[in-house]
mmCIF file of C-alpha atoms and ligand atoms in Angstrom:
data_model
loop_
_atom_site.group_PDB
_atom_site.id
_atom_site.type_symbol
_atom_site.label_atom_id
_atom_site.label_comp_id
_atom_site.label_asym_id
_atom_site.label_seq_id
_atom_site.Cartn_x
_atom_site.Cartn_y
_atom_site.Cartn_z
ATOM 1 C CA UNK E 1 0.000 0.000 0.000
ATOM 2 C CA UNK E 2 1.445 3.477 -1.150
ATOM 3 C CA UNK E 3 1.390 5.835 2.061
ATOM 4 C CA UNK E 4 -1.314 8.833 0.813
ATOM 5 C CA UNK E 5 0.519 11.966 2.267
ATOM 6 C CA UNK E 6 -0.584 15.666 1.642
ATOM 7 C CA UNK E 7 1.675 18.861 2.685
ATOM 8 C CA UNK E 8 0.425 21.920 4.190
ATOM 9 C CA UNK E 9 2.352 24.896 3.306
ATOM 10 C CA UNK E 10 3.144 23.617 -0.274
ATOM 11 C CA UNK E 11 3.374 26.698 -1.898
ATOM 12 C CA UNK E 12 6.207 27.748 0.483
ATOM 13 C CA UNK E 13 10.278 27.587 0.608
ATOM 14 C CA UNK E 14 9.878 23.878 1.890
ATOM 15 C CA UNK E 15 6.225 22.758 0.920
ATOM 16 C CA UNK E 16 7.094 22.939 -2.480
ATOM 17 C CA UNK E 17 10.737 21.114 -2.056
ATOM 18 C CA UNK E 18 8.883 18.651 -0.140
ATOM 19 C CA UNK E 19 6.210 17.807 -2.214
ATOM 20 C CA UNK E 20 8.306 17.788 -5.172
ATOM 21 C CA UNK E 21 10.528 14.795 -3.041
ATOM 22 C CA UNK E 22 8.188 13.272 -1.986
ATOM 23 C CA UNK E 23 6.800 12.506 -6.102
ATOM 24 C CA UNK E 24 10.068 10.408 -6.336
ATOM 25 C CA UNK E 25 9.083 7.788 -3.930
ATOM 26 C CA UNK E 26 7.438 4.891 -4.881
ATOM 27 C CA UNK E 27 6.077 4.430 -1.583
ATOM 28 C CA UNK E 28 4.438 7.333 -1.366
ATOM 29 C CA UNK E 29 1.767 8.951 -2.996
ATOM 30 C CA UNK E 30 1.271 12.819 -3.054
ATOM 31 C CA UNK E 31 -2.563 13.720 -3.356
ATOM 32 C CA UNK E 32 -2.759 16.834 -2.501
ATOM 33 C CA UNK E 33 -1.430 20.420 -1.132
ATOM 34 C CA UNK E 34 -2.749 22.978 1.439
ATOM 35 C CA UNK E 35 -2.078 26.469 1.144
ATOM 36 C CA UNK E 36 -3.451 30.375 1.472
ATOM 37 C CA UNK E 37 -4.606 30.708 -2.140
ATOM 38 C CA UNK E 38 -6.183 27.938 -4.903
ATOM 39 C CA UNK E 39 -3.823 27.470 -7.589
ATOM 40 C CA UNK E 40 -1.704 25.018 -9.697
ATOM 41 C CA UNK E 41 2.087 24.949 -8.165
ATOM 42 C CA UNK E 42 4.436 23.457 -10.301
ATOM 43 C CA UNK E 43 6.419 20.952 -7.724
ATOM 44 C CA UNK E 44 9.203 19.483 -10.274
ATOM 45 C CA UNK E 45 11.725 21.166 -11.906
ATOM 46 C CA UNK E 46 11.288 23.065 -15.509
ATOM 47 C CA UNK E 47 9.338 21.873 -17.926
ATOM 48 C CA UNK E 48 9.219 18.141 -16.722
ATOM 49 C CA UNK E 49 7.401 18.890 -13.601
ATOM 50 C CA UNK E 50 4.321 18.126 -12.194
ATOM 51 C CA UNK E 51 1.319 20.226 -11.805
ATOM 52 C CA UNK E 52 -0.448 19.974 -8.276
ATOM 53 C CA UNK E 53 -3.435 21.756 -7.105
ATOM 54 C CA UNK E 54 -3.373 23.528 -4.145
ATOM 55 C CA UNK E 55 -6.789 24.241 -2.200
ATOM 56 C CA UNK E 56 -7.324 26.066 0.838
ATOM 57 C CA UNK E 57 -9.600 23.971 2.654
ATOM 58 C CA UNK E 58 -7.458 21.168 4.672
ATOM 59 C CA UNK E 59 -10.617 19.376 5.969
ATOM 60 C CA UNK E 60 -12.622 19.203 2.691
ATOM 61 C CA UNK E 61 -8.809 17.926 0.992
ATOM 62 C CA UNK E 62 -8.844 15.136 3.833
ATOM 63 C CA UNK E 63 -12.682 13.871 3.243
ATOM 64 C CA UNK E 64 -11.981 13.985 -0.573
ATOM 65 C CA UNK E 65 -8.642 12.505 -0.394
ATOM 66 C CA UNK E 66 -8.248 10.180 2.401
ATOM 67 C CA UNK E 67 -4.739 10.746 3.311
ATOM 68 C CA UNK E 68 -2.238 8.797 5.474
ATOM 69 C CA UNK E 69 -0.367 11.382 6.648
ATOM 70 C CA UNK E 70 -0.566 15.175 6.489
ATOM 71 C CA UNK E 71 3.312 16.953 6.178
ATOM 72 C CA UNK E 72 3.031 20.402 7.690
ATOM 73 C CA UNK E 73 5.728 23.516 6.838
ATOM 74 C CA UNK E 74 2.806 26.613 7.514
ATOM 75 C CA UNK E 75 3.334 29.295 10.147
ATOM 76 C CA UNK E 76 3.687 29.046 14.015
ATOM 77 C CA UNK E 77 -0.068 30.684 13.821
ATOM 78 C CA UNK E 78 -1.730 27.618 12.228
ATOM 79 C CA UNK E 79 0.040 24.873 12.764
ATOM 80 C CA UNK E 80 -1.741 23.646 15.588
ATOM 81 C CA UNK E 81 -5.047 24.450 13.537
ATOM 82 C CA UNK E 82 -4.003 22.224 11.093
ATOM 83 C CA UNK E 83 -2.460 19.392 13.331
ATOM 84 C CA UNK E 84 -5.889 19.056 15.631
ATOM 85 C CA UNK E 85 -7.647 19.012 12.012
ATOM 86 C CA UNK E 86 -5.656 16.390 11.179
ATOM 87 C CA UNK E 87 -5.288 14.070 14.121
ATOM 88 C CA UNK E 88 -8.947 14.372 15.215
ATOM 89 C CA UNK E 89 -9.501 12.745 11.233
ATOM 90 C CA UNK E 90 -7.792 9.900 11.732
ATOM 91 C CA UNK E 91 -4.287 11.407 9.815
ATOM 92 C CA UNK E 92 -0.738 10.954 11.135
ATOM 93 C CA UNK E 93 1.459 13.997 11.392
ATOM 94 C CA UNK E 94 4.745 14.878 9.978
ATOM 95 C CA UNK E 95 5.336 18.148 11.340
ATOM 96 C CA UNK E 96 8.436 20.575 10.418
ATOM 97 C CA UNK E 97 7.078 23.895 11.225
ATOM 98 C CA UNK E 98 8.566 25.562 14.653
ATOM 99 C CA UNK E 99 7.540 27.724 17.007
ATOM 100 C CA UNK E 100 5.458 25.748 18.816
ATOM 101 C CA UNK E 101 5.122 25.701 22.479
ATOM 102 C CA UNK E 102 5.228 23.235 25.310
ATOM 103 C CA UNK E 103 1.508 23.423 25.866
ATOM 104 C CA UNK E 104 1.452 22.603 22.534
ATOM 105 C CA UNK E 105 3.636 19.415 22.657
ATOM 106 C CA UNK E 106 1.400 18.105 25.273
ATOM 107 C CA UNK E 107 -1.920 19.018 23.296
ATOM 108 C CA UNK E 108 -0.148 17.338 20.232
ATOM 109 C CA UNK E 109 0.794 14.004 22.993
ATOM 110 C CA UNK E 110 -3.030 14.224 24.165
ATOM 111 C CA UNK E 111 -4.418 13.775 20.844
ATOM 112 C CA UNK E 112 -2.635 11.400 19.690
ATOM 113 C CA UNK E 113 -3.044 9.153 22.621
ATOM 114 C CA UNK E 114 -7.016 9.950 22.457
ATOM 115 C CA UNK E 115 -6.918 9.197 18.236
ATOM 116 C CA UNK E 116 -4.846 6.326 19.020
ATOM 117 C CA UNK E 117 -2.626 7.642 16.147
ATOM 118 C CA UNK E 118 0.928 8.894 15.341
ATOM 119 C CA UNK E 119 3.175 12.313 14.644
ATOM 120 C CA UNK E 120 6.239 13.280 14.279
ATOM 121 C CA UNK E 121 7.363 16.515 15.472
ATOM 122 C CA UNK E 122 10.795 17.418 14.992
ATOM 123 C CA UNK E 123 12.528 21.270 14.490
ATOM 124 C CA UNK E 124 15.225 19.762 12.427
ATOM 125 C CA UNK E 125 14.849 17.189 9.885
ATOM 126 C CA UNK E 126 18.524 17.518 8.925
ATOM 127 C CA UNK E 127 20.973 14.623 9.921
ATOM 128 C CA UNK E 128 23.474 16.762 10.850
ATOM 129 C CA UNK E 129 21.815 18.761 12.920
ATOM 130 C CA UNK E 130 20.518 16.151 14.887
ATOM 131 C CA UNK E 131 24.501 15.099 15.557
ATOM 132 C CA UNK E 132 24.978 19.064 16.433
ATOM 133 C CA UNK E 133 22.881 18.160 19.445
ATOM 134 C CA UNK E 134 23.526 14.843 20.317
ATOM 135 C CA UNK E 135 27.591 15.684 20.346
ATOM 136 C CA UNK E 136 26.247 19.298 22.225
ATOM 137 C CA UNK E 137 25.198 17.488 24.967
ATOM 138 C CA UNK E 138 28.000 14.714 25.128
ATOM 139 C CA UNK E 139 30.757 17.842 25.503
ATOM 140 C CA UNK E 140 27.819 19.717 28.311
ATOM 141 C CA UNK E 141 29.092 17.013 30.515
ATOM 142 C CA UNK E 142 32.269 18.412 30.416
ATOM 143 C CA UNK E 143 31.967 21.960 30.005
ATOM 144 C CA UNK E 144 30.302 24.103 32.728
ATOM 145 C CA UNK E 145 29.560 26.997 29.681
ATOM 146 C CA UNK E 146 28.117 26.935 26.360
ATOM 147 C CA UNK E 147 26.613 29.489 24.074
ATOM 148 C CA UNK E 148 24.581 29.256 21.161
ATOM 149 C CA UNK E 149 24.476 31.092 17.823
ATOM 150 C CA UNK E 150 22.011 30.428 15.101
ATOM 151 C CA UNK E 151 21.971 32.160 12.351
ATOM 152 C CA UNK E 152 18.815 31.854 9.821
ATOM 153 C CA UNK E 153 17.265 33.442 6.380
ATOM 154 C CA UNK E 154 15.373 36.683 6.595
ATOM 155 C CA UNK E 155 12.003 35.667 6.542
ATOM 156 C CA UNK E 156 12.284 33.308 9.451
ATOM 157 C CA UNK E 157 9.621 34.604 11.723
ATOM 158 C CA UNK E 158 10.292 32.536 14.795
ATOM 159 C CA UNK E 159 13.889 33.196 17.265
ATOM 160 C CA UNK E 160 15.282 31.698 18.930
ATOM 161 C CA UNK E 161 14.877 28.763 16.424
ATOM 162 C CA UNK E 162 13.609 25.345 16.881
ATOM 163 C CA UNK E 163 16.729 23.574 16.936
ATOM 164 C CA UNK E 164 18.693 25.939 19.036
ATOM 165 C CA UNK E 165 15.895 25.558 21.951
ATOM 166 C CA UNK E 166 16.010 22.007 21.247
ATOM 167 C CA UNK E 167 19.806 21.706 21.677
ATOM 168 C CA UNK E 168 19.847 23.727 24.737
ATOM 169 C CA UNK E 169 17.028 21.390 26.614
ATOM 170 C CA UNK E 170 19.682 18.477 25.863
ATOM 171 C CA UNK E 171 22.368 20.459 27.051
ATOM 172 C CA UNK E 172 20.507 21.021 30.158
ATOM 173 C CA UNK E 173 19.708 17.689 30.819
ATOM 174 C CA UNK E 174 23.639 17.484 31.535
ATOM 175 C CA UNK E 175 24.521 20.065 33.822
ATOM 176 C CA UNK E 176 20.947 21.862 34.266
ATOM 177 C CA UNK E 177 22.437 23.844 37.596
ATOM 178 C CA UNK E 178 25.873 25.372 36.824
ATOM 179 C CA UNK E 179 24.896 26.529 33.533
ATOM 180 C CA UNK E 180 21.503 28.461 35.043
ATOM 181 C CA UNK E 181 23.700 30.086 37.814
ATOM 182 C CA UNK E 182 25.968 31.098 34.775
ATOM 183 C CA UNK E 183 23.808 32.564 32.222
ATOM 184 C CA UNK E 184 20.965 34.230 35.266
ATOM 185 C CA UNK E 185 23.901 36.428 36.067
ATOM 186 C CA UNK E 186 23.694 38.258 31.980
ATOM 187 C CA UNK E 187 19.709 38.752 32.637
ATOM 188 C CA UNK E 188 20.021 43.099 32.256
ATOM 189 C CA UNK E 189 22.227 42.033 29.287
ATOM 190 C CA UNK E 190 20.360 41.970 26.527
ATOM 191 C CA UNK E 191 23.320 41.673 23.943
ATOM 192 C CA UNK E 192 23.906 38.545 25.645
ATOM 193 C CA UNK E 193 21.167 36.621 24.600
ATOM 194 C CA UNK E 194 18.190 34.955 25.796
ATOM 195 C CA UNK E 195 18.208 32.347 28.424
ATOM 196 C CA UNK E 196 16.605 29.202 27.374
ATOM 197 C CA UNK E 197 16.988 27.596 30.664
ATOM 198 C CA UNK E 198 20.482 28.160 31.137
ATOM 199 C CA UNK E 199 22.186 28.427 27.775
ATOM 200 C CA UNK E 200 22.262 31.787 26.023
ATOM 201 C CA UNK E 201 20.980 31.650 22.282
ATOM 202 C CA UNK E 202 22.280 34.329 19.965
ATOM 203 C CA UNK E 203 20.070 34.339 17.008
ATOM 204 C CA UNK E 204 21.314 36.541 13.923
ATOM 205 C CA UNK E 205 18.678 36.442 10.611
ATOM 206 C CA UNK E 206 20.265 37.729 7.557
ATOM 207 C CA UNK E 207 19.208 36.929 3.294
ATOM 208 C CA UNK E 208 21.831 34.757 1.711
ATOM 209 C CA UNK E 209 21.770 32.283 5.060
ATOM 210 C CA UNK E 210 19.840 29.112 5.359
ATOM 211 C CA UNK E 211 20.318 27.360 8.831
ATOM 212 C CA UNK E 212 23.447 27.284 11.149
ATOM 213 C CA UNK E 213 23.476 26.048 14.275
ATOM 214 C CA UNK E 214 27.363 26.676 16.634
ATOM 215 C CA UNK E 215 27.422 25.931 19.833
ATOM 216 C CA UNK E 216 30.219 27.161 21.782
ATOM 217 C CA UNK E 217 32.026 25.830 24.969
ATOM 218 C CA UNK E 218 34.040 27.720 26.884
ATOM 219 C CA UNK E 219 36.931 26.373 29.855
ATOM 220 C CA UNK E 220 39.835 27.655 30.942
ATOM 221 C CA UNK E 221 42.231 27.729 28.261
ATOM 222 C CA UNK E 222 39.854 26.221 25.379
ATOM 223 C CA UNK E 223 37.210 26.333 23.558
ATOM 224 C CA UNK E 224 35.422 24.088 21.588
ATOM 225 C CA UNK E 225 32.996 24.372 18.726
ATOM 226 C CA UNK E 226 30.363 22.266 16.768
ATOM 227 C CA UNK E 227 28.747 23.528 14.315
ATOM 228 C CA UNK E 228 26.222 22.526 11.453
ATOM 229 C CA UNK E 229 25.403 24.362 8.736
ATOM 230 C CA UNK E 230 22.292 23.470 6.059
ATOM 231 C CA UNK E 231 23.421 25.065 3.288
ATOM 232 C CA UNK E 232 20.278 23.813 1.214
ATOM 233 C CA UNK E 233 16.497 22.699 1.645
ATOM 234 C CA UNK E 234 17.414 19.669 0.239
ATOM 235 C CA UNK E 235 19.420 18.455 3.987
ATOM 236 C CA UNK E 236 15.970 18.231 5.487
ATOM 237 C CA UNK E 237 14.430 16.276 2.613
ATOM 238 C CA UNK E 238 15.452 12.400 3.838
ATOM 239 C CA UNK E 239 14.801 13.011 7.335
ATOM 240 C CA UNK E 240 11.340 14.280 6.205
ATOM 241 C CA UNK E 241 11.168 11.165 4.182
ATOM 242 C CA UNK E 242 11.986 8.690 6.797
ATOM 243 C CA UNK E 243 9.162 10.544 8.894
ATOM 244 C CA UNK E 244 6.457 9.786 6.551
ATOM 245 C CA UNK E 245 7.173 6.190 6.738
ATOM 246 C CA UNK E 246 7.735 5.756 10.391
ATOM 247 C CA UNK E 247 4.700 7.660 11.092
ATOM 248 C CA UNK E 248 3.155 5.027 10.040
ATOM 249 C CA UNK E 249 4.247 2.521 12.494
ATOM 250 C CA UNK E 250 3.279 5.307 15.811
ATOM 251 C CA UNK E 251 0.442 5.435 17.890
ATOM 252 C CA UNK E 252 1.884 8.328 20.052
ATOM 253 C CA UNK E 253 3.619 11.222 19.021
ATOM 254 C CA UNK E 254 7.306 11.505 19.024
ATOM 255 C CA UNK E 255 9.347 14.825 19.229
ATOM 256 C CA UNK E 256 12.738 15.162 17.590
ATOM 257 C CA UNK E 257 14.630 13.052 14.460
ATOM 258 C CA UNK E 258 17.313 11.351 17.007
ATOM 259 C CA UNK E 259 14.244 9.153 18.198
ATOM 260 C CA UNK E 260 13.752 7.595 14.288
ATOM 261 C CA UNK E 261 17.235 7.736 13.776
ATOM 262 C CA UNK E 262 17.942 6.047 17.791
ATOM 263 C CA UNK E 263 21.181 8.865 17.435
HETATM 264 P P1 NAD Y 1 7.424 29.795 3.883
HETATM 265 O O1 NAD Y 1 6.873 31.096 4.390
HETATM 266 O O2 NAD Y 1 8.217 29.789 2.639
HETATM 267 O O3 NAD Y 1 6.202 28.765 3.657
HETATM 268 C C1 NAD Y 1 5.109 28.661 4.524
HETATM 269 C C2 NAD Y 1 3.886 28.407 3.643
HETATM 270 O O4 NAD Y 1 2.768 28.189 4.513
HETATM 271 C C3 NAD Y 1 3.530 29.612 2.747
HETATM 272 O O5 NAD Y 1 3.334 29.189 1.402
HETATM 273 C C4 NAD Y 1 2.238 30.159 3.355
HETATM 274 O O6 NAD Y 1 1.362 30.716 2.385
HETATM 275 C C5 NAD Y 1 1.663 28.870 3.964
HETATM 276 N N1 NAD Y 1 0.679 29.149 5.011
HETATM 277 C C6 NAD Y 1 0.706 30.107 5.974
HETATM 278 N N2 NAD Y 1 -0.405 30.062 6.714
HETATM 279 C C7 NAD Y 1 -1.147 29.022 6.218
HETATM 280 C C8 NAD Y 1 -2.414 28.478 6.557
HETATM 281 N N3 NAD Y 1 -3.169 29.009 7.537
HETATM 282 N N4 NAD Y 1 -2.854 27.410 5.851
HETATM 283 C C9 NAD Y 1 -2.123 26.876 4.849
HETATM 284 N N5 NAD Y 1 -0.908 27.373 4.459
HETATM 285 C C10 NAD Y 1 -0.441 28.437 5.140
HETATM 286 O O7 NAD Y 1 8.211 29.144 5.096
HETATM 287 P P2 NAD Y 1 9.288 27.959 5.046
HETATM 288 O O8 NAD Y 1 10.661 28.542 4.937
HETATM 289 O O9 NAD Y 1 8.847 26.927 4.058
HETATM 290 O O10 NAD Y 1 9.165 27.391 6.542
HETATM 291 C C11 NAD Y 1 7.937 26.883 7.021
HETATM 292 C C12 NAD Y 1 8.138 26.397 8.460
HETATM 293 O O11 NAD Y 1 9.025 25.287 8.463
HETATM 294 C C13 NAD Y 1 8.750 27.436 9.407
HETATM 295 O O12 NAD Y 1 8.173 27.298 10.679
HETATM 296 C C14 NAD Y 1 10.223 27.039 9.458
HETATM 297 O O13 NAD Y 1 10.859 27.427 10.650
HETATM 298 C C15 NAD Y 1 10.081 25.532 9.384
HETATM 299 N N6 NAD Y 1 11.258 24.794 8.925
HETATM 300 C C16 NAD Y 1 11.513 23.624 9.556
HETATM 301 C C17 NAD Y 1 12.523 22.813 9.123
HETATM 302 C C18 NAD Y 1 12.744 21.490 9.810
HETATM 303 O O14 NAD Y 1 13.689 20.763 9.471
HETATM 304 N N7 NAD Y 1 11.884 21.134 10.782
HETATM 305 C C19 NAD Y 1 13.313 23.194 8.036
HETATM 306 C C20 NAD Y 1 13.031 24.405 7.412
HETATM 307 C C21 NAD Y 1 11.978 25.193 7.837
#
């Protein structure tokens, strides 16, 4: 059986990457795309690619379509919208977009648990990224002080990013105390940072960038730095990929890529 998927957001930066992938599995089946305005989006490249219509009614697209599993890269002001839509019809989640909070998580845990039915929430569906904080909070068991700086495209709307919260809640699952008392004492600072539970996150938003994650340790007499940088969409595409299929296999929902991947 071909998993039925549809993407909310398609019409945007990763939607339409996304959608466009996920045409070239033979697994999967594409049937339809969710965005602000009705229209035909071209999802392949040139002249060889494929038309898709877009409507912008997500329940009407589920009863007509019977999807699977419903990919969402929208806004931090829908997302939720379109994830109760979704669950409370009987489709799995993939979802990408960030900026959602940890009432949130637990609404998303709640419904799934009530639907009996799965989603995958992760901030980063790059590989690499999910290493970035993995080996983050290896080297927070050895370093009392860590900063983070993520720097992002222009039109990102949501800071400090997904992945750079993320990273810091691993790091904190370390050393939780020393860093607090560390980073509490920079509070009138703003320069410094926001405190995300302990670990400063510097977040810088310029056109030309993509996503970069550093984190930064700090000792006496060294330093030491990791560092990640998508430097296209197309890192997040096989993580997104693997989601959609193990999505199928949940009955809960499951927050972060290093869970699928067991890094
Ligand atoms: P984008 O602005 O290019 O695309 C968002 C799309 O959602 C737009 O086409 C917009 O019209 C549409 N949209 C907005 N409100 C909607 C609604 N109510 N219903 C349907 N569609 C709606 O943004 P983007 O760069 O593609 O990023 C989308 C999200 O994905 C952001 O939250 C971003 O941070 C996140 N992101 C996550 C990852 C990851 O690996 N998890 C990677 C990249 C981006």
């Amino acid at each position: 059986m071909r998993i039925k998927t549809i993407v909310t957001g398609v019409a945007g930066r990763m939607g339409r990457q996304v959608a466009s992938a996920l045409t070239q599995e033979s697994d999967i089946e594409l049937v339809g795309g969710v965005d602000l305005k009705s229209q035909n989006i071209n999802i392949g490249s040139g002249a060889t690619g494929t038309s898709l219509e877009v409507t912008t009614d997500l329940r009407a697209l589920i009863a007509k379509t019977g999807p699977n599993v419903m990919v969402d890269f929208t806004h931090p002001a829908c997302v939720m919208d379109n994830v109760r839509c979704a669950l409370q019809s009987g489709v799995r989640c993939v979802v990408g977009t960030t900026g959602l909070s940890a009432s949130d998580f637990d609404e998303i845990k709640g419904l799934c648990q009530v639907n009996k039915t799965g989603a995958v929430i992760a901030p980063n569906f790059a590989v690499g990224a999910v290493l970035l904080m993995r080996f983050a909070q290896i080297a927070s068991k050895h370093f009392d002080t860590a900063e983070i700086i993520e720097m992002h495209h222009d039109k990102k709307v949501d800071a400090p990013s997904g992945t750079a919260l993320k990273t810091a809640e691993f790091m904190r699952q370390s050393d939780p105390a020393a860093q607090e008392e560390i980073a509490a004492s920079f509070e009138s600072q703003p320069a410094r940072g926001e405190n995300a539970g302990g670990t400063r996150i510097h977040s810088v938003r310029l056109p030309g960038l993509v996503a970069h994650h550093e984190v930064i340790f700090g000792a006496p007499g060294q330093t030491l730095t990791i560092r990640h940088d998508s430097l296209s969409r197309e890192s997040f595409i096989p993580g997104v990929v693997l989601a959609v299929r193990e999505v199928m296999k949940l009955e809960e929902a499951v927050f972060g890529l290093d869970v699928l991947l067991n890094i």
